Coordinates of C-alpha atoms in Angstrom, one line a residue:
T1 CA 157.4 -25.6 68.6
D2 CA 157.0 -29.4 68.9
F3 CA 158.5 -31.2 65.9
G4 CA 159.0 -34.4 68.0
D5 CA 162.7 -33.7 67.8
E6 CA 164.3 -31.5 70.5
R7 CA 167.1 -30.5 68.1
L8 CA 164.6 -29.1 65.6
D9 CA 162.8 -27.3 68.3
V10 CA 166.0 -25.6 69.5
R11 CA 167.0 -24.8 65.9
A12 CA 163.6 -23.2 65.2
Q13 CA 164.0 -20.9 68.2
K14 CA 167.5 -19.9 67.1
I15 CA 166.4 -19.2 63.6
G16 CA 163.4 -17.2 64.9
V17 CA 165.7 -15.0 67.0
A18 CA 168.2 -14.5 64.2
L19 CA 165.6 -13.5 61.5
G20 CA 163.6 -11.5 64.0
G21 CA 166.7 -9.5 65.0
A22 CA 167.5 -8.7 61.4
P23 CA 164.3 -9.1 59.4
S24 CA 165.3 -7.2 56.3
E25 CA 168.8 -8.8 56.0
S26 CA 169.7 -11.9 53.9
I27 CA 169.6 -15.2 55.7
P28 CA 173.4 -15.5 55.8
K29 CA 173.7 -12.0 57.2
A30 CA 171.0 -12.6 59.8
C31 CA 172.5 -15.9 60.9
K32 CA 176.0 -14.3 61.1
D33 CA 178.2 -17.3 60.3
W34 CA 178.3 -20.2 57.8
A35 CA 177.6 -22.9 60.4
S36 CA 174.3 -21.2 61.5
T37 CA 173.4 -20.4 57.9
K38 CA 173.9 -24.0 56.8
A39 CA 171.9 -25.2 59.8
A40 CA 169.0 -22.8 58.8
Y41 CA 168.9 -24.2 55.2
R42 CA 168.9 -27.8 56.5
F43 CA 166.0 -26.8 58.8
F44 CA 164.0 -25.3 55.9
D45 CA 164.6 -28.5 53.8
N46 CA 163.7 -31.0 56.6
E47 CA 160.6 -33.0 55.7
N48 CA 159.5 -33.0 59.4
V49 CA 159.4 -29.2 59.5
T50 CA 156.1 -27.8 58.4
P51 CA 154.7 -24.2 58.3
G52 CA 151.7 -25.5 60.2
E53 CA 153.8 -26.6 63.2
I54 CA 155.6 -23.3 63.3
L55 CA 152.4 -21.3 63.3
S56 CA 150.8 -23.7 65.8
S57 CA 153.2 -22.7 68.5
H58 CA 152.5 -19.0 67.8
K59 CA 148.7 -19.8 67.9
K60 CA 149.0 -21.5 71.3
E61 CA 150.6 -18.4 72.8
Q62 CA 148.0 -16.2 71.1
K63 CA 145.2 -18.3 72.6
S64 CA 146.4 -17.6 76.1
R65 CA 146.2 -13.9 75.3
L66 CA 142.8 -14.2 73.8
K67 CA 141.4 -15.7 77.0
K68 CA 141.6 -12.2 78.5
M69 CA 139.4 -10.8 75.7
G70 CA 135.6 -11.1 75.5
K71 CA 135.7 -10.7 71.7
V72 CA 138.2 -10.4 68.9
L73 CA 138.0 -9.1 65.4
V74 CA 139.1 -11.7 62.9
I75 CA 140.3 -10.2 59.6
S76 CA 141.2 -12.1 56.4
D77 CA 142.7 -11.0 53.1
T78 CA 144.6 -12.4 50.2
T79 CA 147.8 -11.1 48.8
Q80 CA 150.1 -12.2 45.9
L81 CA 153.7 -13.0 46.3
T82 CA 156.0 -12.9 43.2
F83 CA 159.7 -13.4 43.1
P84 CA 161.3 -11.2 40.4
R85 CA 164.8 -11.9 41.6
H86 CA 164.3 -15.7 41.5
P87 CA 161.6 -16.4 38.9
S88 CA 162.7 -20.0 38.4
K89 CA 161.7 -21.0 41.9
K90 CA 160.0 -24.5 41.8
G91 CA 156.4 -25.0 43.0
L92 CA 154.9 -21.7 41.9
G93 CA 151.5 -21.2 40.2
D94 CA 149.9 -18.9 37.7
I95 CA 148.8 -15.6 39.3
G96 CA 148.6 -13.6 36.1
D97 CA 145.5 -12.8 34.0
S98 CA 144.7 -13.1 30.3
K99 CA 147.1 -10.3 29.4
T100 CA 150.1 -11.1 31.7
D101 CA 152.0 -14.3 32.5
V102 CA 153.2 -14.1 36.1
E103 CA 154.2 -16.9 38.4
G104 CA 153.9 -16.8 42.1
V105 CA 151.5 -17.8 44.9
M106 CA 148.5 -16.3 46.6
V107 CA 148.5 -16.2 50.4
H108 CA 145.2 -16.0 52.2
S109 CA 145.9 -15.1 55.8
T110 CA 143.7 -14.5 58.9
I111 CA 144.8 -12.3 61.8
G112 CA 143.2 -11.3 65.1
V113 CA 142.8 -7.6 66.1
H114 CA 141.8 -6.1 69.4
P115 CA 138.3 -4.5 68.9
D116 CA 139.2 -1.4 71.0
T117 CA 142.6 -0.8 69.5
R118 CA 144.5 -1.5 66.3
K119 CA 146.7 -4.0 68.2
M120 CA 147.1 -7.3 66.3
T121 CA 146.8 -10.4 68.5
G122 CA 148.7 -12.6 66.0
V123 CA 148.4 -14.8 62.9
M124 CA 145.4 -17.2 63.2
D125 CA 145.5 -19.1 59.9
Q126 CA 147.4 -19.1 56.7
Q127 CA 146.6 -20.8 53.4
V128 CA 149.1 -20.7 50.5
L129 CA 147.2 -21.1 47.2
V130 CA 148.5 -22.0 43.7
R131 CA 146.8 -22.3 40.4
D132 CA 147.5 -25.4 38.4
Q133 CA 149.7 -24.4 35.4
Q134 CA 149.8 -27.9 33.9
Q135 CA 146.2 -28.9 33.7
D136 CA 143.5 -26.2 34.4
E137 CA 144.6 -22.7 35.3
T138 CA 141.2 -22.1 36.8
E139 CA 141.8 -24.7 39.5
T140 CA 143.2 -23.4 42.8
H141 CA 145.0 -25.6 45.2
D142 CA 146.1 -25.1 48.8
T143 CA 149.8 -26.2 49.0
N144 CA 149.1 -27.6 52.5
G145 CA 152.7 -27.4 53.7
K146 CA 154.6 -30.4 52.3
S147 CA 151.6 -32.7 51.9
E148 CA 149.6 -33.3 48.7
P149 CA 147.9 -30.1 47.5
I150 CA 144.1 -29.7 48.3
E151 CA 141.8 -28.4 45.6
L152 CA 139.5 -25.6 46.6
E153 CA 135.9 -26.2 45.5
S154 CA 135.3 -22.4 45.0
E155 CA 136.8 -19.0 45.5
Q156 CA 134.8 -18.7 48.7
D157 CA 136.3 -22.0 50.1
K158 CA 139.4 -20.2 51.4
W159 CA 137.3 -17.8 53.5
I160 CA 135.2 -20.6 54.9
R161 CA 138.2 -22.8 55.7
G162 CA 140.0 -19.9 57.4
D163 CA 137.0 -18.9 59.5
E164 CA 136.5 -22.5 60.6
E165 CA 140.1 -22.9 61.7
V166 CA 139.8 -19.7 63.8
I167 CA 136.6 -20.9 65.4
K168 CA 138.4 -24.1 66.4
M169 CA 141.4 -22.3 68.0
L170 CA 139.5 -19.6 70.0
P171 CA 138.9 -19.9 73.7
E172 CA 135.4 -20.9 74.6
D173 CA 134.5 -17.5 76.1
T174 CA 136.0 -15.3 73.3
K175 CA 133.5 -14.3 70.6
P176 CA 134.8 -13.7 67.1
I177 CA 133.6 -10.9 64.8
F178 CA 134.7 -11.8 61.3
V179 CA 135.6 -8.6 59.3
H180 CA 135.8 -9.4 55.6
D181 CA 136.0 -7.4 52.4
R182 CA 134.0 -7.9 49.2
G183 CA 135.5 -11.3 48.4
A184 CA 133.6 -12.9 51.2
D185 CA 130.2 -11.6 50.1
D186 CA 128.7 -15.1 49.8
F187 CA 125.4 -16.4 51.2
S188 CA 127.0 -19.6 52.5
I189 CA 129.5 -17.6 54.5
F190 CA 126.7 -15.6 56.2
T191 CA 124.7 -18.7 57.1
R192 CA 127.7 -20.7 58.3
L193 CA 128.9 -17.9 60.6
K194 CA 125.4 -17.4 62.0
E195 CA 125.1 -21.1 62.7
E196 CA 128.3 -20.9 64.7
D197 CA 126.9 -17.9 66.7
S198 CA 129.8 -15.8 65.3
G199 CA 129.5 -12.1 64.5
F200 CA 130.5 -10.6 61.2
V201 CA 131.0 -7.3 59.3
I202 CA 131.2 -8.1 55.6
R203 CA 131.3 -5.5 52.8
A204 CA 128.7 -6.3 50.1
S205 CA 129.6 -6.5 46.4
Q206 CA 126.7 -8.6 45.0
K207 CA 123.4 -7.1 43.7
R208 CA 121.5 -9.2 46.2
R209 CA 117.8 -9.7 46.4
I210 CA 116.5 -8.8 49.8
R211 CA 113.2 -8.7 51.7
T212 CA 112.4 -5.8 54.0
L213 CA 110.9 -6.3 57.4
S214 CA 107.5 -5.2 55.9
G215 CA 107.7 -8.1 53.4
E216 CA 108.6 -6.2 50.3
E217 CA 111.3 -7.5 47.9
S218 CA 114.0 -5.2 46.6
L219 CA 117.7 -5.1 45.7
L220 CA 120.2 -4.4 48.4
F221 CA 122.0 -1.4 47.0
E222 CA 118.9 0.4 45.9
W223 CA 117.0 -0.3 49.2
S224 CA 120.0 0.9 51.3
K225 CA 120.2 4.1 49.3
N226 CA 116.8 5.1 50.5
L227 CA 117.3 4.3 54.2
P228 CA 117.0 7.4 56.5
E229 CA 120.3 9.1 57.3
I230 CA 121.0 8.6 61.1
G231 CA 124.1 10.8 61.3
Q232 CA 127.4 11.9 59.8
T233 CA 131.0 11.1 60.8
E234 CA 134.6 11.6 59.6
I235 CA 137.3 9.1 59.1
H236 CA 140.9 9.3 57.9
V237 CA 141.5 7.4 54.7
Q238 CA 145.0 5.9 54.6
Q239 CA 147.5 6.6 51.8
R240 CA 147.7 3.6 49.6
G241 CA 149.5 3.2 46.3
G242 CA 148.7 6.3 44.2
R243 CA 145.9 7.4 46.6
K244 CA 146.7 10.2 49.0
G245 CA 145.6 10.1 52.6
R246 CA 142.7 12.3 53.4
D247 CA 139.9 13.0 55.9
A248 CA 136.5 12.0 54.5
K249 CA 133.1 13.2 55.6
L250 CA 130.6 10.3 55.6
S251 CA 126.8 10.1 55.5
V252 CA 125.6 7.0 57.5
R253 CA 122.4 5.1 57.0
A254 CA 121.3 1.8 58.7
G255 CA 118.5 -0.7 58.7
T256 CA 117.6 -4.4 58.8
C257 CA 116.6 -6.8 56.1
E258 CA 116.6 -10.5 55.0
I259 CA 119.1 -11.6 52.4
L260 CA 117.3 -14.0 50.0
P261 CA 119.1 -17.2 49.0
P262 CA 120.6 -17.3 45.5
K263 CA 118.4 -18.8 42.9
D264 CA 121.2 -21.1 41.8
K265 CA 121.4 -22.7 45.3
P266 CA 118.0 -24.3 45.9
Q267 CA 119.4 -26.1 49.0
D268 CA 119.6 -22.7 50.7
T269 CA 115.9 -22.0 51.2
S270 CA 115.8 -19.8 54.3
P271 CA 116.6 -16.1 54.1
C272 CA 119.4 -14.7 56.3
R273 CA 118.5 -11.8 58.4
V274 CA 121.2 -9.1 58.7
N275 CA 121.7 -5.5 59.7
V276 CA 122.9 -3.1 57.0
V277 CA 125.1 -0.1 57.3
R278 CA 125.5 2.2 54.3
V279 CA 128.5 4.6 54.4
E280 CA 128.7 7.2 51.6
E281 CA 131.2 10.0 51.3
V282 CA 129.8 13.4 50.8
E283 CA 131.3 16.5 49.1
R284 CA 133.6 14.4 46.9
E285 CA 133.1 13.7 43.2
E286 CA 136.2 11.6 42.4
N287 CA 136.2 8.0 43.7
P288 CA 134.0 8.7 46.8
I289 CA 133.8 6.0 49.5
L290 CA 130.7 3.8 49.3
W291 CA 130.5 0.9 51.7
V292 CA 127.4 -1.3 52.2
L293 CA 128.2 -3.4 55.2
L294 CA 126.3 -6.5 56.2
T295 CA 126.6 -7.3 59.9
T296 CA 125.3 -9.2 62.8
E297 CA 126.2 -6.3 65.1
P298 CA 123.5 -4.1 66.6
V299 CA 122.4 -0.9 64.8
K300 CA 119.9 0.3 67.4
D301 CA 121.5 3.8 67.7
F302 CA 124.2 5.9 66.1
E303 CA 126.9 4.7 68.5
D304 CA 126.2 1.0 67.6
V305 CA 126.5 1.9 63.9
L306 CA 129.8 3.8 64.4
E307 CA 131.2 0.8 66.2
A308 CA 130.4 -1.5 63.2
I309 CA 132.1 1.0 60.9
E310 CA 135.2 1.1 63.2
H311 CA 135.4 -2.7 63.1
Y312 CA 135.5 -2.6 59.3
Q313 CA 138.1 0.2 59.3
K314 CA 140.4 -2.1 61.2
R315 CA 140.7 -4.2 58.1
W316 CA 143.6 -1.9 57.2
V317 CA 145.7 -3.6 59.9
I318 CA 146.1 -6.7 57.7
E319 CA 147.3 -4.4 54.9
D320 CA 149.9 -3.0 57.2
W321 CA 150.9 -6.5 58.1
H322 CA 151.2 -7.5 54.4
K323 CA 153.4 -4.4 53.9
A324 CA 155.6 -5.4 56.8
L325 CA 155.9 -8.9 55.4
K326 CA 156.8 -7.7 51.9
T327 CA 158.7 -4.5 52.5
G328 CA 160.2 -5.1 56.0
C329 CA 160.9 -8.9 55.8
K330 CA 161.5 -8.7 52.0
I331 CA 159.8 -12.1 51.6
E332 CA 159.6 -11.7 47.8
E333 CA 163.4 -11.2 47.6
R334 CA 164.2 -14.5 49.3
Q335 CA 166.0 -16.9 46.9
L336 CA 165.4 -20.4 48.3
Q337 CA 165.1 -22.8 45.4
K338 CA 161.8 -24.5 46.2
W339 CA 158.4 -23.2 47.4
E340 CA 158.4 -26.0 50.1
R341 CA 161.3 -24.2 51.7
M342 CA 159.8 -20.8 51.1
E343 CA 156.6 -21.7 52.8
V344 CA 158.5 -22.6 56.0
L345 CA 160.3 -19.2 55.8
L346 CA 157.0 -17.4 55.2
S347 CA 155.5 -18.8 58.4
I348 CA 158.5 -17.5 60.4
Y349 CA 158.5 -14.1 58.8
S350 CA 154.7 -13.9 59.3
V351 CA 155.3 -14.0 63.0
V352 CA 158.2 -11.5 62.8
A353 CA 156.0 -9.0 60.9
W354 CA 153.4 -9.4 63.6
K355 CA 156.0 -8.6 66.3
V356 CA 157.0 -5.3 64.5
L357 CA 153.4 -4.2 64.3
E358 CA 152.9 -5.0 68.0
L359 CA 155.9 -2.8 68.8
R360 CA 154.2 0.0 66.8
E361 CA 150.9 -0.3 68.8
I362 CA 152.7 -0.3 72.1
A363 CA 154.2 3.1 71.1
R364 CA 150.7 4.3 70.2
T365 CA 148.6 2.9 73.0
E366 CA 148.2 4.1 76.6
G367 CA 148.5 1.4 79.3
E368 CA 151.1 -0.3 81.5
I369 CA 153.4 -2.8 79.9
A370 CA 156.9 -3.7 80.9
P371 CA 159.7 -3.3 78.3
E372 CA 160.8 -6.9 79.1
E373 CA 157.6 -8.2 77.5
F374 CA 158.8 -7.1 74.0
L375 CA 162.5 -6.3 74.2
T376 CA 165.5 -8.4 75.1
D377 CA 167.9 -7.4 78.0
K378 CA 170.5 -6.4 75.5
Q379 CA 168.1 -4.2 73.5
I380 CA 166.9 -2.6 76.8
A381 CA 170.5 -1.9 77.8
A382 CA 171.4 -0.4 74.4
L383 CA 168.4 2.0 74.5
E384 CA 169.2 3.0 78.1
G385 CA 172.7 3.7 77.0
K386 CA 171.4 6.0 74.3
F387 CA 168.6 7.5 76.4
P388 CA 169.7 7.4 80.1
D389 CA 166.4 8.9 81.3
L390 CA 164.5 5.8 80.1
K391 CA 165.4 3.8 83.2
G392 CA 162.4 3.0 85.4
K393 CA 159.9 4.0 82.7
G394 CA 157.1 2.0 81.1
G395 CA 157.1 0.0 77.8
K396 CA 155.5 2.8 75.8
E397 CA 158.5 5.0 76.4
Y398 CA 160.9 2.3 75.3
A399 CA 158.9 1.7 72.2
I400 CA 159.0 5.4 71.4
A401 CA 162.8 5.3 72.0
V402 CA 163.1 2.6 69.3
A403 CA 161.1 4.9 67.0
R404 CA 163.4 7.9 67.8
V405 CA 166.4 5.8 66.9
G406 CA 164.7 5.1 63.5
G407 CA 164.2 8.9 62.9
Y408 CA 161.0 9.7 64.7
L409 CA 161.2 13.2 66.1
N410 CA 158.6 12.8 68.9
R411 CA 157.4 16.3 68.8
S412 CA 154.0 17.1 70.4
S413 CA 152.6 17.8 67.0
D414 CA 153.8 14.6 65.4
P415 CA 151.4 11.7 64.7
P416 CA 152.2 8.4 66.4
P417 CA 155.2 6.5 64.9
G418 CA 154.5 4.1 62.0
W419 CA 155.8 0.6 61.6
I420 CA 158.5 1.6 59.1
V421 CA 160.2 4.0 61.4
M422 CA 159.9 1.4 64.2
W423 CA 161.5 -1.1 61.9
R424 CA 164.4 1.2 61.1
G425 CA 164.9 1.8 64.8
F426 CA 164.7 -1.8 65.7
K427 CA 167.3 -2.7 63.1
E428 CA 169.7 0.1 64.2
V429 CA 169.5 -1.0 67.9
Q430 CA 170.4 -4.5 66.8
T431 CA 173.3 -3.1 64.8
W432 CA 174.6 -1.4 68.0
I433 CA 174.4 -4.7 69.9
E434 CA 176.3 -6.6 67.2
G435 CA 179.0 -3.9 67.1
Y436 CA 179.4 -4.1 70.9
E437 CA 179.7 -7.9 70.8
I438 CA 182.4 -7.6 68.1
L439 CA 184.4 -5.1 70.1
S440 CA 184.0 -7.2 73.3
S441 CA 185.2 -10.5 71.6

């Protein structure tokens, strides 16, 4: 970080290490003593400390990693944060509906994901949004750190702003492919990304007017239903909420059309040419999968189409990251009095949650990586003390050792470790280190 004050830069590093070493603990417990805890609270309350500066340091390091990649998937999503243990927190907005009165904030985040793996490159942008409770509850504002809130012109504005921030931060030779869900189905988003020579895979939600390559006008969903099937594939649908995980058999269709501009936007006169991939689950009557994906990516053959589908599936990485932020870092249980303080804390925990997911992917992915790249010397020593045969092995073995500490059995028939078991293991290793330091003092 560079706050223009060396003391703040040093304090930021110390807080990051403390919270990262014990992400699910309270701030006093993570900081270990009252002097460090008090210094952390002063840091959160300092007017010169902004969430943007904290994330800017993370983004600079991420940019150096992205230089080695020819392309990156850019995934955005919005999640809600509520604070049931501290509902009187100042600076929250209205996130309820006509039937419920709930205060909180909406966080629209953008992350990078490696296109060939599920590995998250880091947090690329973050917008904290509040609805104005005092004047017009339909107005949404970006809290903009500690500056004056900025009103969003439309619901799509958050997607456009996030995409533009990413385009500005990317290395010149790294091509972004924006992977968005139905909330980004907006004609202006398609055209802006194409103007920037960026790729996208966006799930359609609107009953859009289209023109086929033969010049006939139709509606997107009806036209895509009649495209020829080019193949079938299977995917695993993750467990989510009350939905059980399952393997789904999919029928795949693809074609090319022109999206016609909306009638209420006369300034958009030129159609937008896109490729379309329709994915429909077969042999299932209850809530079958139906995705109509609009994309700039090629659909010349079945392999091309499968790659576009795989890009869209990697949207689930941001859901895992949200879960790590909420369940692992317990961001909604933090009891700081003001949202201005909480937003600084959110930016720190956003990076911590990325680090845990990175550890999970190291345990899942083949490839050479040194344990020193993601573990401290003390953590390495603690793991080698528990598993003496680790010495001299690669990073993947150390990451799996962390999972084993968290309860992962590592049998040949077991799936790769998930982030929760990694988190438990990481926390337990940290407890060993703390116990050793107490006995040694």
